[in-house]
Short mmCIF file of C-alpha atoms in Angstrom, two decimals:
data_model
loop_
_atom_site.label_atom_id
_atom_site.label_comp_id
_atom_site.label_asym_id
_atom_site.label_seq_id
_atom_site.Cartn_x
_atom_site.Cartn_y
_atom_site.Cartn_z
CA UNK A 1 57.35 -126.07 -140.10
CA UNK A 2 53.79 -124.51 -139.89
CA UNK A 3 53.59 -121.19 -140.70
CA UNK A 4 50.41 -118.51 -141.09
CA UNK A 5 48.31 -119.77 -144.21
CA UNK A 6 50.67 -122.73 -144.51
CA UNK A 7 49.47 -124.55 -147.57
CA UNK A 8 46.54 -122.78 -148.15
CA UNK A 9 47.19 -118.47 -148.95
CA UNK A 10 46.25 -116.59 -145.96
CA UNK A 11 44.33 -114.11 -148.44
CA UNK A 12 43.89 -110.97 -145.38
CA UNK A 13 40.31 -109.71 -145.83
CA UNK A 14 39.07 -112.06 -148.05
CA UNK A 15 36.90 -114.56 -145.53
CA UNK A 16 35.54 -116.53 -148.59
CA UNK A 17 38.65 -116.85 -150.77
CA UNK A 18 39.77 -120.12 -149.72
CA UNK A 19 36.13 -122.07 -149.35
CA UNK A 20 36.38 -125.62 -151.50
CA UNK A 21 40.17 -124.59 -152.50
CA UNK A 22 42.24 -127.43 -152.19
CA UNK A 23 45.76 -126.63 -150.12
CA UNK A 24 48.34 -125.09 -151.83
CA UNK A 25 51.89 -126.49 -151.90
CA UNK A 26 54.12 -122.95 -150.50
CA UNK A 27 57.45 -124.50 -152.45
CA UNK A 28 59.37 -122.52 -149.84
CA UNK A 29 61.76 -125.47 -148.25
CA UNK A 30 64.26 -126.66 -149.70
CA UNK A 31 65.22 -126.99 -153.77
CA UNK A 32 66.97 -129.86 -156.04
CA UNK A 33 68.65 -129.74 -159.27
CA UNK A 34 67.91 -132.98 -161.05
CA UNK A 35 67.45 -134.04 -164.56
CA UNK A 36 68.77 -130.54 -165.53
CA UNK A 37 66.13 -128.55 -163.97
CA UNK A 38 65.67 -126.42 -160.78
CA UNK A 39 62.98 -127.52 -158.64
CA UNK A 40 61.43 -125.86 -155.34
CA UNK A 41 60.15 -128.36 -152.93
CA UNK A 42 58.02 -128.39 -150.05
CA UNK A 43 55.51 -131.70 -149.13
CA UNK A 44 52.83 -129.76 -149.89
CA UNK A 45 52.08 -130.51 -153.74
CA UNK A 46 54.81 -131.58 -156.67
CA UNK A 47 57.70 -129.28 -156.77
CA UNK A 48 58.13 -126.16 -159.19
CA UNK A 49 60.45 -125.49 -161.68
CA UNK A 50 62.32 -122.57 -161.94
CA UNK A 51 64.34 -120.99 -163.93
CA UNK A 52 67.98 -120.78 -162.44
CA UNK A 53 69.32 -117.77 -163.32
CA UNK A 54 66.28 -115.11 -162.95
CA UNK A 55 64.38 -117.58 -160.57
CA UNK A 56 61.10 -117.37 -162.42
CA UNK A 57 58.73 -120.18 -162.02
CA UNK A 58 58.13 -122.08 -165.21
CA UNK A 59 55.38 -124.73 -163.90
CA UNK A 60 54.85 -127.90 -161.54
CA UNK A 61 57.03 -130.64 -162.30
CA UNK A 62 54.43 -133.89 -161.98
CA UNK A 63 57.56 -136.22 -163.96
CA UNK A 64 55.13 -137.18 -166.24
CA UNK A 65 52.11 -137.87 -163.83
CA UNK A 66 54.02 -140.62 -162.11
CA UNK A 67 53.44 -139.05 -159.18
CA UNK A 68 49.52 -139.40 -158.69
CA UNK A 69 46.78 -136.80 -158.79
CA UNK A 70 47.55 -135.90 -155.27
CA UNK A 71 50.37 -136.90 -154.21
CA UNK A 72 52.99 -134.99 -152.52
CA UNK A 73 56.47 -134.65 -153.16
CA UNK A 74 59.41 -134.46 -149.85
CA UNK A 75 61.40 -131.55 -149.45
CA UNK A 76 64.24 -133.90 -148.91
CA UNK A 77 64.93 -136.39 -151.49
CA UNK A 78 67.73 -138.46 -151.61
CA UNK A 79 70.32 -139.23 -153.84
CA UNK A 80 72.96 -141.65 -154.09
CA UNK A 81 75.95 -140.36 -155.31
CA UNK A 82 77.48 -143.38 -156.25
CA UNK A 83 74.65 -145.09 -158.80
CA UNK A 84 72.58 -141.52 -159.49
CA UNK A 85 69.78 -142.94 -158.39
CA UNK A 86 67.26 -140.68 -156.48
CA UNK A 87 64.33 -141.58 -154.24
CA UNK A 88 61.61 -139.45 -152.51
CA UNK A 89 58.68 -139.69 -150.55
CA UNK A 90 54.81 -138.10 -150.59
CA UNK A 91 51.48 -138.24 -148.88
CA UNK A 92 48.29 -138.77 -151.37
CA UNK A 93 45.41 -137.44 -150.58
CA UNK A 94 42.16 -139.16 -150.45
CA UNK A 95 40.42 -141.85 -149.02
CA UNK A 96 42.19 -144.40 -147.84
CA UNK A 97 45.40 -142.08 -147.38
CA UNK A 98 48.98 -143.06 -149.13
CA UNK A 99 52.22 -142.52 -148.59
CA UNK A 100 54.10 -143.14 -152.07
CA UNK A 101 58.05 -143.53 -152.31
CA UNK A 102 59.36 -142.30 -155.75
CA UNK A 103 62.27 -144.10 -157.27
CA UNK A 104 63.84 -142.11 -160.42
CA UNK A 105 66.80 -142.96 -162.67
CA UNK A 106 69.87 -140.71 -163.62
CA UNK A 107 69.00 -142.14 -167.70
CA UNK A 108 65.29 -140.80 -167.36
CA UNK A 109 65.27 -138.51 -164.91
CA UNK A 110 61.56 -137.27 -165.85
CA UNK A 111 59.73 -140.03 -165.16
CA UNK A 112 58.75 -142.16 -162.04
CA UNK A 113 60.79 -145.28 -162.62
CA UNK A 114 59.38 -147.03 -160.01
CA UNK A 115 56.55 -146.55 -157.34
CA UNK A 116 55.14 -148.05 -153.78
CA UNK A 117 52.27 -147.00 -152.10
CA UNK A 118 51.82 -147.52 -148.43
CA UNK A 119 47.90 -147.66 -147.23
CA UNK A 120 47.91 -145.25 -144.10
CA UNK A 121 44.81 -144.86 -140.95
CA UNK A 122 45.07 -141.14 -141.00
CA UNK A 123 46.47 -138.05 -142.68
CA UNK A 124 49.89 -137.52 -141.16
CA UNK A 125 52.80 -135.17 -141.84
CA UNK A 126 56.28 -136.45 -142.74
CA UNK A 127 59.10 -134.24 -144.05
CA UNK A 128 62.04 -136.41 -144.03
CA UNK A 129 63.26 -140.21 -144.13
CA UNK A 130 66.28 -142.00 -144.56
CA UNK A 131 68.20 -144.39 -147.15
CA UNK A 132 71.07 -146.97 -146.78
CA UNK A 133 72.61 -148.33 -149.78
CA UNK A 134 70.07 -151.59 -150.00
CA UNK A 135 67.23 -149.62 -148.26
CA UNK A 136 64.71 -147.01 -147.90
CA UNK A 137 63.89 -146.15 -144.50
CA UNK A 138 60.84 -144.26 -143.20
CA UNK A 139 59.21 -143.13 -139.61
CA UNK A 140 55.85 -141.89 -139.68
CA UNK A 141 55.50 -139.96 -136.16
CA UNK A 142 51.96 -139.95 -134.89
CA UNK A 143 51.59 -136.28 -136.07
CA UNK A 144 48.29 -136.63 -137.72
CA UNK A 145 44.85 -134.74 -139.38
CA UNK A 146 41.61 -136.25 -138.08
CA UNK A 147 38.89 -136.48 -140.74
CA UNK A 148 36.68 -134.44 -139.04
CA UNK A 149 39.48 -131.76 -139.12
CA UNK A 150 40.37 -131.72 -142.48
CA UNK A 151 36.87 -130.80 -143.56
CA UNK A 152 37.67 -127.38 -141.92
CA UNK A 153 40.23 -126.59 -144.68
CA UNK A 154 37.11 -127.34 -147.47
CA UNK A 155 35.91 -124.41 -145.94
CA UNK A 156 39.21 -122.08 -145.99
CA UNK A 157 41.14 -123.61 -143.12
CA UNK A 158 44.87 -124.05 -143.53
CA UNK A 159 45.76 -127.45 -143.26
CA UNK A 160 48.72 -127.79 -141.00
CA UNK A 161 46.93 -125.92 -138.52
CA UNK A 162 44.59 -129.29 -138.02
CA UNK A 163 47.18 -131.45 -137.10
CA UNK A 164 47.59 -133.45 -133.56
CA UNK A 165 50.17 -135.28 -131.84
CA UNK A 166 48.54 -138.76 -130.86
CA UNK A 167 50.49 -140.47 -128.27
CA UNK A 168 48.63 -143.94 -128.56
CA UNK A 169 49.68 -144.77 -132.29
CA UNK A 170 53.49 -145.02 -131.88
CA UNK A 171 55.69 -144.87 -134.74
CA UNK A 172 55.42 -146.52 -137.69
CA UNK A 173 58.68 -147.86 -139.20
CA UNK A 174 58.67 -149.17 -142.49
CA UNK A 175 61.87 -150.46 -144.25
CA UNK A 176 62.10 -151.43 -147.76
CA UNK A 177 64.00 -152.45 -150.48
CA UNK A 178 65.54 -150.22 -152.96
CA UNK A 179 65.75 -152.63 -155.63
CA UNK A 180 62.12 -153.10 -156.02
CA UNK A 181 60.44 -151.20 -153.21
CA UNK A 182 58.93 -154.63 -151.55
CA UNK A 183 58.48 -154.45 -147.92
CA UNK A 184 60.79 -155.87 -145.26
CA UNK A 185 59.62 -154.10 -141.83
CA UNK A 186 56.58 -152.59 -141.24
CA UNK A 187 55.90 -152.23 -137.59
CA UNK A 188 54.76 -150.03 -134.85
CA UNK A 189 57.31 -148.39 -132.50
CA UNK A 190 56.70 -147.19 -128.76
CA UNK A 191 57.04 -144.78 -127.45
CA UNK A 192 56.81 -142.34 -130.31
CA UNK A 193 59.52 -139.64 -130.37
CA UNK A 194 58.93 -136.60 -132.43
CA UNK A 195 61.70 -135.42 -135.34
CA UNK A 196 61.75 -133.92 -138.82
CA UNK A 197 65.30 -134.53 -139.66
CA UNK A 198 66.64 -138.04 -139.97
CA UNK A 199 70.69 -137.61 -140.06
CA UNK A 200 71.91 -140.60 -142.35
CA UNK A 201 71.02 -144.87 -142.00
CA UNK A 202 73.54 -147.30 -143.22
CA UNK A 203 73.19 -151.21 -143.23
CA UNK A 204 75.28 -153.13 -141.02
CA UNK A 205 74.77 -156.15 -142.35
CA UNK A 206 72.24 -158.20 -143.74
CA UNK A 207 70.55 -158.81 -141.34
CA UNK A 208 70.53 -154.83 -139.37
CA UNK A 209 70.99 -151.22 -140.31
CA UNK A 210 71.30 -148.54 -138.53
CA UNK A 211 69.41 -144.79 -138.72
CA UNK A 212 70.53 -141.40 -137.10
CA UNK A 213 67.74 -139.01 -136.00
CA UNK A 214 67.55 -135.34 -135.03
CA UNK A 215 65.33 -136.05 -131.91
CA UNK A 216 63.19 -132.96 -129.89
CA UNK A 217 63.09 -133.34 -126.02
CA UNK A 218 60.17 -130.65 -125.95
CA UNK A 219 56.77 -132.19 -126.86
CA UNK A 220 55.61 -131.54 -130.66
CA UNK A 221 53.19 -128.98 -129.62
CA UNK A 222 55.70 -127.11 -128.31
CA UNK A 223 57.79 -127.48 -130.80
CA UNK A 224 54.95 -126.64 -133.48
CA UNK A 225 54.06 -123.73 -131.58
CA UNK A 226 57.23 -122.01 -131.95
CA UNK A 227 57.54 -122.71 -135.55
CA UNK A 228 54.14 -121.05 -135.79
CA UNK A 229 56.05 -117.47 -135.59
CA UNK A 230 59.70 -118.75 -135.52
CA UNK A 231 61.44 -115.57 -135.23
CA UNK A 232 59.34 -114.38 -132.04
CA UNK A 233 59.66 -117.22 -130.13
CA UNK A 234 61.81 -118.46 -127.46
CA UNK A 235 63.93 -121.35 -128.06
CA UNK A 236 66.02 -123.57 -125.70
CA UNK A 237 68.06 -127.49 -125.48
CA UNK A 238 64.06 -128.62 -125.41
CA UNK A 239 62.85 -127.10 -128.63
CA UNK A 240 65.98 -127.65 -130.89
CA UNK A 241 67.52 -131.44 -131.35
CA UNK A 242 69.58 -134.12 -129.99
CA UNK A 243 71.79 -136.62 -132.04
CA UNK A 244 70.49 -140.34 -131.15
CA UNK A 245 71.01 -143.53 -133.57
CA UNK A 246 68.80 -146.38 -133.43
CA UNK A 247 69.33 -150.36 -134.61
CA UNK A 248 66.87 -151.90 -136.77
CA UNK A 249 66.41 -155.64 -137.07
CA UNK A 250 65.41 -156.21 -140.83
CA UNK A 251 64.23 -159.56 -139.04
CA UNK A 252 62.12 -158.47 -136.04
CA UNK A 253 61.27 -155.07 -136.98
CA UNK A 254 62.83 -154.18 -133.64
CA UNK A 255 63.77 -150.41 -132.95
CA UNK A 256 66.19 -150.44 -130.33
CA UNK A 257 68.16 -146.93 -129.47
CA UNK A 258 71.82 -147.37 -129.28
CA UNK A 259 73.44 -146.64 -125.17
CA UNK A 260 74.53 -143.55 -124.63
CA UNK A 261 74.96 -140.65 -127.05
CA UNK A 262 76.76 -141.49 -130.15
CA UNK A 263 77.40 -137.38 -130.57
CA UNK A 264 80.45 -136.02 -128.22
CA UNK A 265 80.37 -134.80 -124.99
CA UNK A 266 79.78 -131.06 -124.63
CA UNK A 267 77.86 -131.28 -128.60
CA UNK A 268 75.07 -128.21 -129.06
CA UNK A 269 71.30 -128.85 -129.76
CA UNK A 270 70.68 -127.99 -132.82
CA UNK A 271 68.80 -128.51 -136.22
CA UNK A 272 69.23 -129.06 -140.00
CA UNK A 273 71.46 -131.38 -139.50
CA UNK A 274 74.32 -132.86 -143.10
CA UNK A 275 76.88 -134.74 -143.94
CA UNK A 276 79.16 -135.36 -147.08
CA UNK A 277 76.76 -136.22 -149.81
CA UNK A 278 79.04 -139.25 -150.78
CA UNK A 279 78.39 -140.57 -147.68
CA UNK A 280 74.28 -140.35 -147.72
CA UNK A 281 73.78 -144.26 -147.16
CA UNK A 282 76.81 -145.18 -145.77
CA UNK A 283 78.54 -145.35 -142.37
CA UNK A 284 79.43 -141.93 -141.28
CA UNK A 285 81.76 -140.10 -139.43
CA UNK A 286 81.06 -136.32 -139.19
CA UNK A 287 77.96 -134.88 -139.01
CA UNK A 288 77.32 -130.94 -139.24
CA UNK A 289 74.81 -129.06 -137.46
CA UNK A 290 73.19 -125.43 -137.15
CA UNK A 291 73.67 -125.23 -133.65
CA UNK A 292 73.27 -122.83 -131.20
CA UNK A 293 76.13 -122.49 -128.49
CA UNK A 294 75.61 -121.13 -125.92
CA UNK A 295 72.63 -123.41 -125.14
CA UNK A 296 71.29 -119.82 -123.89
CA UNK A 297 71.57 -118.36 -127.70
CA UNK A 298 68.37 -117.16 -129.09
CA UNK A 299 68.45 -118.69 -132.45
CA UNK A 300 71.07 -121.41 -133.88
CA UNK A 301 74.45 -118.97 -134.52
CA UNK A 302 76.83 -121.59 -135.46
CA UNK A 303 77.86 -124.94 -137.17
CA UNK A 304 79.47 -127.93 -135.57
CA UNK A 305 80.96 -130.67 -136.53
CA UNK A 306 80.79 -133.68 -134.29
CA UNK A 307 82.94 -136.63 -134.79
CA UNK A 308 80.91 -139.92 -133.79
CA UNK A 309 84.26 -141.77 -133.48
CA UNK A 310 86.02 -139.41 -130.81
CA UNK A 311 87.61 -141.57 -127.94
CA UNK A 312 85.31 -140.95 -124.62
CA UNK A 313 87.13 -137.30 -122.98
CA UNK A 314 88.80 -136.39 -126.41
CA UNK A 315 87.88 -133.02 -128.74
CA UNK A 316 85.22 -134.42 -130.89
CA UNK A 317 84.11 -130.89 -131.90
CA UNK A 318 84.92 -128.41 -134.21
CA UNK A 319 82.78 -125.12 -134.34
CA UNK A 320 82.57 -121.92 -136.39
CA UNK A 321 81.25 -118.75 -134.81
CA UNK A 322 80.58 -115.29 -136.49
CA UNK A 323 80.12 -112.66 -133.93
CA UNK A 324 77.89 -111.26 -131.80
CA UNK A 325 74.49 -110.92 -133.12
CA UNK A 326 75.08 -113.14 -135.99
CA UNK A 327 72.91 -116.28 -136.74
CA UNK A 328 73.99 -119.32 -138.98
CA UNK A 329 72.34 -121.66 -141.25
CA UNK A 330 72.12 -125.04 -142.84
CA UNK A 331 75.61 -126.03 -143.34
CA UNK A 332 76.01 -127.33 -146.78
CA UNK A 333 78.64 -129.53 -147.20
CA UNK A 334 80.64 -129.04 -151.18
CA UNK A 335 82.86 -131.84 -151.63
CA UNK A 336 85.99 -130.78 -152.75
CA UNK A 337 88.79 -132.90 -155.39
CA UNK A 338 91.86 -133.60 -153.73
CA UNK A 339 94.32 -131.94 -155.69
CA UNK A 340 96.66 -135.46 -155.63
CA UNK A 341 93.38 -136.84 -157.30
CA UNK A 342 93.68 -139.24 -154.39
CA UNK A 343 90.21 -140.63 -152.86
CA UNK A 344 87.72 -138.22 -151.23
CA UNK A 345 87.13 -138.24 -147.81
CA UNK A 346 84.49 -136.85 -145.45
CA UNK A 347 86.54 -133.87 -144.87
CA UNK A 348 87.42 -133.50 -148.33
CA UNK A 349 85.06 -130.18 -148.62
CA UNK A 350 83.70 -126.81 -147.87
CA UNK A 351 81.05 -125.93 -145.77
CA UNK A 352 78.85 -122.92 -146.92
CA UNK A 353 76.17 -121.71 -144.75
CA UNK A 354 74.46 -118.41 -145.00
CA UNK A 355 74.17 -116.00 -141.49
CA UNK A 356 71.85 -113.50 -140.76
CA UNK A 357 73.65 -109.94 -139.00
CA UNK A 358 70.87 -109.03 -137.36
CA UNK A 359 72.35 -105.67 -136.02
CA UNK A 360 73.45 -104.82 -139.45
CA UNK A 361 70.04 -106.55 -141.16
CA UNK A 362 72.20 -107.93 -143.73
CA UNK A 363 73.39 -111.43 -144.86
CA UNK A 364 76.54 -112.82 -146.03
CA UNK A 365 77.80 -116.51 -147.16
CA UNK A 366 80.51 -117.93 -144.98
CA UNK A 367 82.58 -120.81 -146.71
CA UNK A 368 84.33 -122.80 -144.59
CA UNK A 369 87.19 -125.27 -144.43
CA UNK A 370 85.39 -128.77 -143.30
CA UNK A 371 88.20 -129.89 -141.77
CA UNK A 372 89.15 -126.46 -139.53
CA UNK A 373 85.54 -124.83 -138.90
CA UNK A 374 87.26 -123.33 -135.74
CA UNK A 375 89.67 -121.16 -138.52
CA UNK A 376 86.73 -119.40 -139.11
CA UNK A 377 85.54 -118.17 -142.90
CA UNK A 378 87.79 -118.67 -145.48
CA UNK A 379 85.53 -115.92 -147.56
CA UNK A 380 82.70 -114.24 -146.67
CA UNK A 381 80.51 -113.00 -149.86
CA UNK A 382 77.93 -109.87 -148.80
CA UNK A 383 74.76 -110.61 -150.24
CA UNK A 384 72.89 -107.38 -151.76
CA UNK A 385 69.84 -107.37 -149.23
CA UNK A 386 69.03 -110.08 -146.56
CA UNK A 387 68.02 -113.19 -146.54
CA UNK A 388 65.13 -114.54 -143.95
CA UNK A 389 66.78 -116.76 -141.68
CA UNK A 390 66.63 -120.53 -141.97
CA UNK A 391 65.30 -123.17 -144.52
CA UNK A 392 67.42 -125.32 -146.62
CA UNK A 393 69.71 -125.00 -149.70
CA UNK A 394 71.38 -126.96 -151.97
CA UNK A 395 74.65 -126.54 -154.49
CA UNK A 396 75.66 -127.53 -158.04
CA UNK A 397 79.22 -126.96 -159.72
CA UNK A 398 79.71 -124.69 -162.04
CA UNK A 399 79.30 -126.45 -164.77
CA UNK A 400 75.83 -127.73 -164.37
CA UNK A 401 74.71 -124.16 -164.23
CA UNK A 402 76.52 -123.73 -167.67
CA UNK A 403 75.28 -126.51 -168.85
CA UNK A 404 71.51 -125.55 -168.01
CA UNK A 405 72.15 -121.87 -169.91
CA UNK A 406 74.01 -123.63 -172.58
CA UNK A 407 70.66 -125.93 -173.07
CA UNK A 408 67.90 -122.99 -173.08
CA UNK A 409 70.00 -121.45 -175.44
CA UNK A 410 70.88 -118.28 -173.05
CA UNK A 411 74.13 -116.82 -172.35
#
């Protein structure tokens, strides 16, 4: 989401500041607690630890220098709650281009356990991709940096200012295996669509899986340019996303959209799209959304819950609203324990998202009830100042934080 100075500092006044500085990652998009540590993320550089009770940054996490000399790091990794295991993606820079994928282990969580780099034509931009419980999946849109662009930035340019939307090259899908990280698909897609959120993939069978994408309707220019001053600009259906699910054939390499819209009738556009982290890999239900209802809302000012399984006519909708002027976020979904001890399901948790009062200028955390968003907050907790609106966020249980403390020896 390109921002002034994005990945290199804007330094005001200071023309020759930036000349031969490489681009600097902002760490300002989304964070992860792994292997004990707090890390800041953003695909611009490794991510940063911090510490996680003052928030003071302690250094770059490189796990070990696994990751490459200049290789990037996603601001959306993904874990599998079931066997630990974590994966994440990153563009290398340097001639010829690379994407990497990261594979790390729950027993040795600060190393690379495993790596595969994929040669790429051009310096492109990819925030998100998408893992089923045999496979990693990844779309590179043709969102990309010419050569002859990226020299500007040598002389103080920021990078993601460079970037172009080239029709011609499709989509690149690449598909492969998480046990080793060998290839199945690698193909070209067409027509491109433009995204940065995938939603959830999950294999069918062995021969087919299927992905979920947060889709724009509005071209990525547009898009881009309203993320260039986000809180100025007008947004509408075209600029925020659409739910639409696509079939892969692991044999073919064949992207084919499923009919129809697999989100209810009468579902908001929206973005930041989650689900129940025990679910990341497998075949969903629910998905929850920062949505914006009306469709004439300024900003996203709500969450939604859409159930893909509603009979054609039926409710498949549940939404939270907080008043007039009031603007939602992510929706992080906290799995809850049954209190029979019985098996979790995809309702089995809270949803916490933090809104912006904008008449007020003040921000407070709404927890929800996953199953009964329409109930509205069960507690809202005032925050002491406000928080800027948007971005992503990320939980750990209590104990984790004690454990941390417990570890550095502080109270």
């Amino acid at each position: 989401m390109a921002r002034r100075g994005a990945w290199t500092p804007a330094r005001n006044n200071a023309l020759l500041a930036n000349l031969g500085r490489l681009p600097t990652n902002p760490s300002n998009t989304s964070v992860l607690m792994w292997g004990n540590q707090l890390l800041a993320l953003a695909e611009g550089g490794p991510p940063l630890i911090l510490d996680p009770g003052s928030l003071d940054t302690i250094g770059e996490e490189n796990f070990k220098s696994g990751l490459g000399l200049l290789s990037f790091f996603s601001a959306h990794p993904k874990l599998d709650a079931e066997s630990g295991e974590l994966f994440s993606i990153g563009i290398e820079i340097g001639l010829p281009f690379k994407l990497n994928v990261f594979k790390f282990l729950p027993t040795r969580p600060s190393v690379v356990a495993q790596k595969c780099s994929l040669a790429l034509q051009n310096l492109t931009f990819l925030h998100d991709f998408a893992m089923t419980k045999k496979h990693i999946v990844i779309l590179i849109p043709p969102w990309i940096c010419p050569l002859n662009a990226l020299a500007k930035t040598a002389s103080g340019g920021a990078l993601v200012k460079e970037f172009e939307w080239r029709e011609e090259l499709g989509n690149r899908l690449v598909v492969l295996r998480r046990s080793d990280l060998s290839v199945v698909v690698d193909q070209t897609v067409r027509p491109p669509f433009s995204f940065y959120h995938t939603i959830n993939a999950f294999d069918e069978d062995e021969s087919s899986l299927k992905l979920q994408v947060a889709v724009y309707s509005a071209s990525r220019l547009a898009v881009e340019a309203n993320f260039s001053d986000m809180y100025k600009s007008s947004w509408s259906d075209e600029t925020r996303c659409s739910m639409r699910e696509f079939r892969v054939d692991l044999v073919t390499g064949d992207l084919v959209e499923s009919r129809g819209s697999i989100a209810p009738t009468g579902a908001s556009t929206f973005e930041l799209p989650s689900i129940h982290p025990a679910w990341v890999g497998r075949e969903n239900r629910y998905v929850f959304t920062n949505a914006a209802f009306p469709s004439s809302a300024p900003f996203m000012n709500c969450v939604e819950r859409l159930d893909l399984r509603a009979p054609p006519g039926s409710q498949g909708i549940d939404r939270a609203t907080f008043g007039e002027a009031c603007f939602a976020g992510e929706a992080m979904v906290l799995p809850r324990v049954r209190p029979d001890g019985g098996p979790q399901g995809e309702l089995d948790a809270y949803i916490a998202t933090c809104v912006y009062d904008s008449e007020a200028h003040t921000s407070f955390w709404a927890i929800l009830d996953a199953a009964n968003l329409a109930a509205g907050p069960l507690a809202r907790i005032k925050l002491p100042t406000h928080v800027p609106y948007s971005f992503h966020g990320t939980w750990v249980p209590d104990e984790t934080y004690i454990l941390k403390q417990q570890s550095d020896g502080s109270s």
